[in-house]
XYZ file of N, CA and C in Angstrom:
531
model
N 0.854 -1.167 0.000
C 0.000 0.000 0.000
C 0.904 1.235 0.000
N 0.617 2.178 -0.880
C 1.426 3.390 -0.947
C 1.026 4.337 0.170
N 1.906 5.301 0.416
C 1.650 6.285 1.461
C 0.389 7.100 1.150
N 0.173 7.446 -0.103
C -1.012 8.210 -0.505
C -2.287 7.394 -0.287
N -2.246 6.100 -0.643
C -3.406 5.237 -0.461
C -3.709 5.071 1.021
N -2.670 4.898 1.831
C -2.841 4.766 3.267
C -3.458 6.034 3.851
N -2.993 7.186 3.442
C -3.532 8.457 3.923
C -4.998 8.604 3.538
N -5.350 8.221 2.314
C -6.738 8.301 1.856
C -7.629 7.373 2.665
N -7.124 6.179 2.950
C -7.894 5.202 3.727
C -8.130 5.715 5.136
N -7.117 6.256 5.766
C -7.250 6.794 7.124
C -8.228 7.958 7.136
N -8.167 8.829 6.147
C -9.085 9.967 6.062
C -10.526 9.494 5.895
N -10.746 8.475 5.068
C -12.094 7.953 4.850
C -12.641 7.327 6.128
N -11.810 6.591 6.852
C -12.241 5.985 8.110
C -12.563 7.051 9.157
N -11.771 8.086 9.207
C -12.006 9.174 10.150
C -13.322 9.875 9.837
N -13.600 10.095 8.553
C -14.847 10.739 8.144
C -16.042 9.851 8.498
N -15.922 8.559 8.243
C -16.998 7.622 8.579
C -17.227 7.592 10.082
N -16.155 7.601 10.849
C -16.272 7.591 12.304
C -16.931 8.847 12.826
N -16.616 10.003 12.245
C -17.228 11.244 12.717
C -18.703 11.288 12.342
N -19.097 10.711 11.206
C -20.506 10.672 10.833
C -21.283 9.813 11.818
N -20.693 8.689 12.251
C -21.366 7.827 13.206
C -21.472 8.497 14.567
N -20.510 9.286 14.935
C -20.509 9.935 16.234
C -21.563 11.031 16.322
N -22.078 11.516 15.180
C -23.051 12.602 15.176
C -24.455 12.148 15.534
N -24.743 10.879 15.446
C -26.077 10.410 15.793
C -26.412 9.115 15.095
N -27.616 8.623 15.340
C -28.013 7.349 14.738
C -28.178 7.452 13.227
N -28.029 6.317 12.583
C -28.168 6.260 11.132
C -29.630 6.192 10.696
N -30.526 5.866 11.606
C -31.945 5.757 11.286
C -32.753 6.278 12.470
N -34.018 6.596 12.243
C -34.860 7.051 13.363
C -34.965 5.981 14.451
N -35.131 6.420 15.676
C -35.273 5.495 16.804
C -36.550 4.672 16.636
N -36.505 3.400 17.028
C -37.726 2.596 16.952
C -38.767 3.103 17.945
N -40.003 2.767 17.683
C -41.094 3.103 18.595
C -41.700 1.803 19.112
N -42.541 1.933 20.113
C -43.209 0.767 20.682
C -44.707 0.868 20.430
N -45.316 -0.259 20.072
C -46.765 -0.338 19.895
C -47.292 -1.430 20.825
N -48.245 -1.073 21.671
C -48.825 -2.046 22.603
C -49.524 -3.145 21.811
N -49.242 -4.410 22.167
C -49.852 -5.550 21.479
C -50.884 -6.260 22.370
N -50.492 -6.633 23.588
C -51.393 -7.334 24.497
C -50.724 -7.474 25.856
N -51.503 -7.933 26.828
C -50.991 -8.189 28.175
C -51.280 -9.631 28.551
N -50.403 -10.179 29.366
C -50.592 -11.526 29.905
C -50.637 -11.434 31.424
N -51.681 -11.982 31.984
C -51.741 -12.157 33.438
C -51.350 -13.612 33.667
N -50.168 -13.826 34.221
C -49.603 -15.161 34.378
C -49.709 -15.558 35.848
N -50.560 -16.554 36.112
C -50.743 -17.048 37.480
C -49.567 -17.966 37.826
N -49.059 -17.829 39.057
C -47.888 -18.603 39.469
C -48.131 -19.290 40.810
N -47.457 -20.425 40.994
C -47.481 -21.157 42.262
C -46.265 -20.740 43.092
N -46.176 -21.280 44.278
C -45.039 -20.997 45.158
C -43.744 -21.451 44.479
N -42.674 -20.675 44.633
C -41.412 -21.044 43.997
C -40.775 -22.282 44.621
N -40.029 -22.989 43.792
C -39.214 -24.103 44.246
C -37.798 -23.558 44.400
N -37.313 -23.507 45.624
C -35.995 -22.946 45.904
C -34.923 -24.013 45.686
N -33.913 -23.675 44.894
C -32.816 -24.603 44.656
C -31.625 -24.296 45.554
N -31.487 -23.048 45.975
C -30.386 -22.659 46.847
C -29.354 -21.826 46.114
N -28.249 -21.571 46.795
C -27.161 -20.756 46.258
C -26.305 -21.579 45.302
N -26.216 -21.120 44.055
C -25.410 -21.791 43.042
C -24.746 -20.716 42.188
N -23.439 -20.835 42.010
C -22.694 -19.893 41.155
C -22.952 -18.434 41.501
N -23.030 -18.144 42.785
C -23.147 -16.764 43.233
C -24.547 -16.196 43.241
N -25.557 -17.010 42.938
C -26.929 -16.516 42.927
C -27.896 -17.514 43.534
N -29.022 -17.007 43.986
C -30.079 -17.832 44.565
C -30.966 -18.326 43.422
N -30.908 -19.621 43.133
C -31.663 -20.205 42.020
C -33.026 -20.681 42.513
N -34.036 -20.428 41.660
C -35.377 -20.885 41.980
C -36.200 -21.054 40.715
N -37.253 -21.832 40.823
C -38.167 -22.091 39.719
C -39.562 -21.706 40.173
N -40.250 -20.908 39.347
C -41.606 -20.481 39.675
C -42.557 -21.138 38.673
N -43.362 -22.125 39.127
C -44.290 -22.799 38.214
C -45.410 -21.871 37.733
N -45.780 -22.010 36.471
C -46.889 -21.252 35.899
C -48.126 -22.146 35.916
N -49.229 -21.608 36.456
C -50.437 -22.409 36.641
C -51.585 -22.024 35.713
N -51.440 -20.961 34.935
C -52.505 -20.534 34.024
C -52.491 -19.030 33.875
N -53.585 -18.489 33.359
C -53.685 -17.048 33.217
C -54.516 -16.644 32.015
N -54.481 -15.357 31.703
C -55.296 -14.800 30.629
C -54.482 -13.843 29.771
N -54.842 -13.796 28.486
C -54.229 -12.878 27.520
C -55.322 -11.921 27.053
N -55.070 -10.614 27.161
C -56.030 -9.621 26.697
C -55.300 -8.524 25.948
N -55.934 -7.976 24.941
C -55.336 -6.861 24.230
C -55.806 -6.769 22.792
N -55.375 -5.728 22.116
C -55.851 -5.505 20.749
C -55.313 -6.487 19.713
N -54.164 -7.107 19.960
C -53.560 -7.982 18.953
C -53.667 -9.466 19.268
N -54.000 -9.826 20.521
C -54.091 -11.236 20.883
C -54.934 -11.383 22.142
N -55.825 -12.395 22.133
C -56.586 -12.749 23.324
C -56.537 -14.260 23.477
N -56.724 -14.716 24.705
C -56.704 -16.149 24.955
C -56.347 -16.440 26.388
N -55.658 -17.566 26.589
C -55.294 -17.988 27.935
C -53.812 -18.359 27.994
N -53.293 -18.354 29.212
C -51.967 -18.889 29.493
C -52.212 -20.315 29.961
N -51.586 -21.270 29.306
C -51.791 -22.672 29.671
C -50.973 -23.027 30.917
N -51.513 -23.892 31.776
C -50.721 -24.341 32.916
C -49.540 -25.174 32.437
N -48.456 -25.105 33.179
C -47.217 -25.796 32.801
C -46.164 -24.769 32.446
N -44.969 -25.214 32.320
C -43.881 -24.271 32.083
C -43.554 -23.515 33.354
N -42.689 -22.537 33.234
C -42.333 -21.786 34.424
C -41.265 -20.754 34.152
N -40.838 -20.153 35.243
C -39.861 -19.074 35.217
C -38.658 -19.508 36.057
N -37.507 -19.647 35.377
C -36.260 -19.979 36.065
C -35.599 -18.658 36.443
N -35.352 -18.460 37.715
C -34.803 -17.196 38.203
C -33.476 -17.410 38.921
N -32.628 -16.396 38.788
C -31.419 -16.322 39.598
C -31.401 -14.943 40.232
N -31.439 -14.910 41.553
C -31.419 -13.656 42.306
C -29.997 -13.447 42.805
N -29.374 -12.370 42.352
C -27.993 -12.076 42.726
C -27.956 -11.055 43.859
N -26.897 -11.095 44.662
C -26.740 -10.064 45.695
C -26.711 -8.686 45.032
N -27.303 -7.713 45.685
C -27.292 -6.357 45.147
C -28.559 -5.974 44.420
N -29.462 -6.932 44.146
C -30.756 -6.562 43.590
C -31.038 -6.939 42.151
N -30.119 -7.620 41.471
C -30.355 -8.064 40.090
C -30.956 -9.465 40.098
N -32.049 -9.633 39.370
C -32.651 -10.956 39.173
C -32.731 -11.216 37.680
N -32.176 -12.332 37.238
C -32.312 -12.766 35.840
C -33.489 -13.723 35.775
N -34.361 -13.513 34.777
C -35.533 -14.367 34.610
C -35.506 -15.000 33.222
N -35.994 -16.227 33.161
C -36.151 -16.918 31.883
C -37.389 -17.793 31.989
N -38.460 -17.333 31.342
C -39.735 -18.044 31.408
C -40.034 -18.701 30.065
N -40.533 -19.923 30.147
C -40.962 -20.678 28.963
C -42.308 -21.314 29.283
N -43.281 -21.035 28.402
C -44.614 -21.578 28.613
C -45.407 -21.478 27.318
N -46.720 -21.756 27.382
C -47.567 -21.730 26.189
C -48.769 -20.831 26.399
N -49.143 -20.156 25.320
C -50.379 -19.394 25.269
C -51.345 -20.155 24.366
N -52.633 -20.029 24.636
C -53.639 -20.588 23.736
C -54.518 -19.435 23.283
N -54.414 -19.107 21.990
C -55.177 -18.001 21.431
C -56.668 -18.337 21.448
N -57.500 -17.314 21.339
C -58.951 -17.505 21.349
C -59.417 -18.456 20.257
N -58.670 -18.554 19.158
C -59.052 -19.471 18.070
C -58.518 -20.887 18.272
N -57.864 -21.146 19.402
C -57.368 -22.480 19.715
C -55.903 -22.724 19.384
N -55.250 -21.811 18.678
C -53.836 -21.983 18.330
C -52.972 -21.943 19.588
N -52.042 -22.882 19.695
C -51.113 -22.925 20.827
C -49.803 -22.269 20.391
N -49.375 -21.285 21.171
C -48.218 -20.454 20.832
C -47.176 -20.586 21.930
N -45.978 -21.016 21.562
C -44.887 -21.078 22.524
C -44.340 -19.689 22.798
N -43.870 -19.476 24.016
C -43.281 -18.190 24.389
C -42.006 -18.452 25.186
N -40.981 -17.671 24.867
C -39.704 -17.712 25.581
C -39.400 -16.266 25.951
N -39.431 -15.971 27.231
C -39.336 -14.609 27.727
C -38.145 -14.501 28.678
N -37.129 -13.744 28.267
C -35.938 -13.553 29.099
C -35.809 -12.092 29.480
N -35.302 -11.839 30.670
C -35.126 -10.455 31.056
C -34.463 -10.295 32.406
N -34.615 -9.082 32.931
C -34.033 -8.748 34.223
C -35.045 -7.984 35.058
N -34.902 -8.171 36.358
C -35.617 -7.355 37.327
C -34.544 -6.776 38.230
N -34.569 -5.469 38.410
C -33.547 -4.803 39.210
C -34.247 -3.951 40.270
N -33.801 -4.115 41.495
C -34.385 -3.371 42.610
C -33.354 -3.300 43.729
N -33.679 -2.520 44.708
C -32.825 -2.503 45.892
C -32.888 -3.895 46.530
N -31.895 -4.251 47.330
C -31.951 -5.558 48.001
C -33.232 -5.739 48.840
N -33.718 -4.661 49.452
C -34.930 -4.757 50.276
C -36.156 -5.071 49.416
N -36.301 -4.387 48.287
C -37.431 -4.637 47.380
C -37.302 -6.026 46.766
N -36.084 -6.420 46.391
C -35.863 -7.753 45.818
C -36.313 -8.827 46.786
N -35.998 -8.681 48.063
C -36.385 -9.678 49.064
C -37.902 -9.716 49.231
N -38.551 -8.553 49.212
C -40.016 -8.523 49.303
C -40.645 -9.225 48.099
N -40.116 -8.969 46.904
C -40.631 -9.630 45.700
C -40.425 -11.141 45.782
N -39.239 -11.558 46.243
C -38.940 -12.989 46.362
C -39.882 -13.678 47.358
N -40.337 -12.943 48.366
C -41.262 -13.493 49.356
C -42.712 -13.438 48.871
N -42.935 -12.812 47.706
C -44.292 -12.714 47.180
C -45.085 -11.569 47.764
N -44.409 -10.575 48.341
C -45.111 -9.425 48.908
C -45.438 -8.419 47.812
N -46.500 -7.658 48.007
C -46.901 -6.618 47.064
C -45.999 -5.392 47.261
N -45.442 -4.895 46.147
C -44.640 -3.673 46.186
C -45.044 -2.783 45.019
N -44.756 -1.510 45.122
C -45.065 -0.547 44.062
C -44.256 -0.889 42.809
N -44.906 -1.094 41.643
C -44.180 -1.427 40.410
C -43.158 -0.359 39.999
N -43.338 0.859 40.456
C -42.383 1.914 40.155
C -41.093 1.808 40.956
N -41.061 0.884 41.920
C -39.876 0.757 42.780
C -38.855 -0.232 42.235
N -39.121 -0.820 41.051
C -38.170 -1.749 40.445
C -38.267 -1.692 38.929
N -37.249 -2.195 38.279
C -37.164 -2.271 36.818
C -37.350 -3.738 36.440
N -38.346 -4.030 35.586
C -38.628 -5.407 35.180
C -38.954 -5.379 33.687
N -37.963 -5.757 32.861
C -38.124 -5.728 31.406
C -37.691 -7.059 30.814
N -38.327 -7.416 29.694
C -38.026 -8.683 29.049
C -37.898 -8.517 27.545
N -37.273 -9.502 26.942
C -37.195 -9.649 25.497
C -37.849 -10.985 25.181
N -38.795 -10.978 24.244
C -39.657 -12.137 24.058
C -39.601 -12.684 22.642
N -39.578 -14.020 22.552
C -39.716 -14.716 21.265
C -40.957 -15.580 21.334
N -41.723 -15.564 20.251
C -42.913 -16.397 20.156
C -42.690 -17.478 19.112
N -43.310 -18.621 19.338
C -43.223 -19.752 18.421
C -44.647 -20.155 18.033
N -45.252 -19.397 17.100
C -46.627 -19.697 16.711
C -46.676 -20.743 15.596
N -47.821 -21.437 15.474
C -47.984 -22.338 14.335
C -48.263 -21.505 13.073
N -48.160 -22.111 11.905
C -48.540 -21.385 10.684
C -50.000 -20.929 10.795
N -50.293 -19.809 10.188
C -51.668 -19.319 10.225
C -51.749 -17.891 10.713
N -52.880 -17.540 11.308
C -53.138 -16.137 11.636
C -52.219 -15.523 12.698
N -51.498 -16.343 13.441
C -50.619 -15.797 14.486
C -49.143 -15.808 14.080
N -48.875 -16.143 12.829
C -47.491 -16.189 12.339
C -46.822 -14.815 12.435
N -47.594 -13.739 12.469
C -47.031 -12.390 12.592
C -46.175 -12.248 13.855
N -46.468 -13.046 14.897
C -45.688 -12.982 16.134
C -44.226 -13.358 15.907
N -43.995 -14.224 14.939
C -42.632 -14.682 14.640
C -41.811 -13.575 13.957
N -42.460 -12.712 13.223
C -41.758 -11.715 12.422
C -41.607 -10.356 13.076
N -41.841 -10.260 14.359
C -41.716 -8.993 15.088
C -40.776 -9.172 16.273
N -40.201 -8.071 16.712
C -39.408 -8.047 17.937
C -40.295 -7.487 19.034
N -40.288 -8.149 20.188
C -41.137 -7.751 21.310
C -40.299 -7.445 22.542
N -40.763 -6.469 23.295
C -40.237 -6.218 24.636
C -41.428 -6.232 25.583
N -41.159 -6.564 26.823
C -42.214 -6.616 27.817
C -41.862 -5.815 29.048
N -42.884 -5.336 29.708
C -42.722 -4.678 31.002
C -43.500 -5.501 32.001
N -42.803 -5.973 33.023
C -43.421 -6.843 33.996
C -43.778 -6.149 35.288
N -44.838 -6.637 35.901
C -45.267 -6.208 37.227
C -45.484 -7.474 38.045
N -44.766 -7.607 39.149
C -44.854 -8.802 40.004
C -45.854 -8.555 41.111
N -46.871 -9.401 41.163
C -47.870 -9.351 42.225
C -47.676 -10.604 43.091
N -48.342 -10.687 44.247
C -48.122 -11.845 45.121
C -48.387 -13.209 44.473
N -49.446 -13.336 43.658
C -49.771 -14.645 43.093
C -49.793 -14.667 41.565
N -49.352 -13.599 40.940
C -49.311 -13.554 39.481
C -48.335 -12.471 39.015
N -48.057 -12.531 37.728
C -47.217 -11.526 37.076
C -48.027 -10.968 35.917
N -47.968 -9.676 35.712
C -48.593 -9.068 34.533
C -47.454 -8.617 33.636
N -47.517 -9.030 32.377
C -46.520 -8.592 31.410
C -47.248 -7.913 30.262
N -46.906 -6.662 30.027
C -47.431 -5.924 28.883
C -46.428 -6.080 27.755
N -46.887 -6.602 26.612
C -46.019 -6.859 25.474
C -46.152 -5.747 24.447
N -45.002 -5.263 23.978
C -44.939 -4.196 22.990
C -44.154 -4.658 21.766
N -44.640 -4.281 20.599
C -43.925 -4.542 19.347
C -42.940 -3.401 19.140
N -41.708 -3.737 18.830
C -40.708 -2.727 18.490
C -40.881 -2.437 16.998
N -41.329 -1.230 16.678
C -41.581 -0.847 15.281
C -40.360 -0.166 14.681
């Protein structure tokens, strides 16, 4: 590579880098509300301290789906695998099934985090009611629908906002547009 070519390459990279530093290349995505799930849960199964976190499994016993884009029920079975770390971070990974009003069974895989003070985290772990504004509970969701009218779930990116209640969780699902 000649000195002139090297100089041109460095100048082009610098220009590209400064363009990226000025802002995003496309408009920010927006969120569109799709539906909510009220997920009924049973008492957690405590596994104990493993790899620096308190491991537990929360069985899912049923529930309801309501909203403009999907209605139906949450089928019993499946659950939420949680790891509660010291300091207030909880990692969640829930896998279960929804049954749409038309009878279609839709798989769901919902991963995310719940972050709160250690005091709020302990209250949530005990199943106590706390103000949803006192913690951060967000998820990233994948759906596994059968072919047909619910296939649109496969072609969208979803985020969820969770609210933990004593005997259920409410998750509002949003499409990232």
